[in-house]
Coordinates of C-alpha atoms in Angstrom, one line a residue:
M59 CA -14.9 19.9 -13.8
I60 CA -12.4 18.3 -11.6
T61 CA -10.5 21.0 -9.8
H62 CA -8.4 19.2 -7.2
L63 CA -7.7 15.4 -7.2
T64 CA -5.5 13.5 -4.8
A65 CA -5.3 9.9 -3.6
N66 CA -7.5 10.9 -0.6
G67 CA -10.3 12.9 -2.3
V68 CA -11.5 15.1 -5.1
S69 CA -13.1 18.5 -5.5
I70 CA -15.5 19.0 -8.5
L71 CA -16.7 22.4 -9.7
D72 CA -20.1 22.3 -11.3
T73 CA -22.8 24.7 -12.5
V74 CA -26.3 24.3 -11.0
D75 CA -29.0 26.8 -12.1
G76 CA -26.3 29.1 -13.5
E77 CA -24.4 29.2 -10.2
N78 CA -21.1 27.6 -9.5
C79 CA -21.1 25.0 -6.8
R80 CA -18.4 22.7 -5.5
K81 CA -18.8 19.1 -4.4
A82 CA -16.1 17.1 -2.6
Y83 CA -15.8 13.3 -2.3
I84 CA -13.5 11.3 -0.1
N85 CA -11.7 8.2 -1.4
S86 CA -13.7 5.8 0.7
E87 CA -16.4 3.2 0.0
T88 CA -19.1 5.8 0.9
G89 CA -17.4 8.6 -1.1
R90 CA -17.0 6.4 -4.1
Q91 CA -20.7 5.4 -4.0
A92 CA -21.8 9.0 -3.8
L93 CA -19.4 10.0 -6.6
Q94 CA -20.8 7.3 -8.9
A95 CA -24.4 8.2 -8.1
E96 CA -24.0 11.9 -8.5
Q97 CA -21.4 12.4 -11.3
P98 CA -21.2 11.5 -15.0
D99 CA -19.3 8.4 -16.0
E100 CA -16.5 10.3 -17.7
I101 CA -15.7 12.2 -14.5
V102 CA -15.9 9.1 -12.4
N103 CA -13.6 7.2 -14.7
E104 CA -10.9 9.9 -14.6
I105 CA -11.1 10.0 -10.8
M106 CA -11.0 6.2 -10.5
K107 CA -7.8 6.1 -12.6
V108 CA -6.0 8.0 -9.8
W109 CA -7.8 6.3 -6.9
N110 CA -7.4 2.8 -8.2
A111 CA -3.7 3.4 -9.0
D112 CA -3.2 4.6 -5.4
Q113 CA -4.9 1.5 -4.0
E114 CA -2.7 -0.7 -6.3
D115 CA 0.4 1.1 -5.1
T116 CA -0.7 0.7 -1.5
A117 CA -1.4 -3.0 -2.0
N118 CA 2.0 -3.5 -3.7
R119 CA 3.8 -1.7 -0.9
M120 CA 2.0 -3.7 1.8
A121 CA 2.9 -7.0 0.0
L122 CA 6.5 -5.9 -0.3
E123 CA 6.7 -4.9 3.4
A124 CA 5.1 -8.3 4.4
G125 CA 7.6 -10.1 2.1
T126 CA 10.4 -8.1 3.6
E127 CA 9.2 -9.0 7.1
N128 CA 9.2 -12.7 6.1
Y129 CA 12.8 -12.4 4.9
R130 CA 13.8 -10.8 8.1
E131 CA 12.3 -13.6 10.1
K132 CA 14.0 -16.2 7.9
Y133 CA 17.3 -14.4 8.2
I134 CA 17.1 -14.4 12.0
E135 CA 16.2 -18.1 12.0
L136 CA 19.1 -19.0 9.7
R137 CA 21.5 -16.8 11.7
K138 CA 20.6 -18.7 14.9
E139 CA 21.1 -22.0 13.1
F140 CA 24.5 -20.8 11.7
D141 CA 25.6 -19.6 15.1
S142 CA 24.6 -23.0 16.7
L143 CA 26.5 -24.9 14.0
K144 CA 29.5 -22.7 14.4
E145 CA 29.6 -23.3 18.1
R146 CA 29.4 -27.1 17.5
L147 CA 32.2 -26.9 15.0
I148 CA 34.4 -25.0 17.4
Q149 CA 33.7 -27.6 20.1
C150 CA 34.5 -30.5 17.7
I151 CA 37.8 -28.8 16.8
K152 CA 38.6 -28.4 20.5
D153 CA 37.7 -32.0 21.2
L154 CA 40.1 -33.2 18.5
S155 CA 43.0 -31.1 19.8

C-alpha cells in the first residue's frame, strides 16, 4: 500500500511474514529500477503517474524558461538596433536643419 507519494519519492507499506514493513524509493533511475523489480505492476503504475507527470512539468518549465531567455536575448538585440537607428535619425534631422 502506498502511504506517502511525492515527486521525489514514495513510501510503501507491505506485510512480510505477517509483519508490517516499509520500503522507500527515490525518484531516480536507480530508485525506479528497484521499484519496478520489487513491486507489483499496479503499484508501480500508480507511482509512475505522479513521477512522470512531474518530469513532464519540469521539462515544460525548462523549455518555457529557455524560450523566455531567447526572447530576452532577442529583445536586447532589437533594443540596441532601435537605439542605433534612433541616433542615426536624430543625426539626420540635425544635418537637415
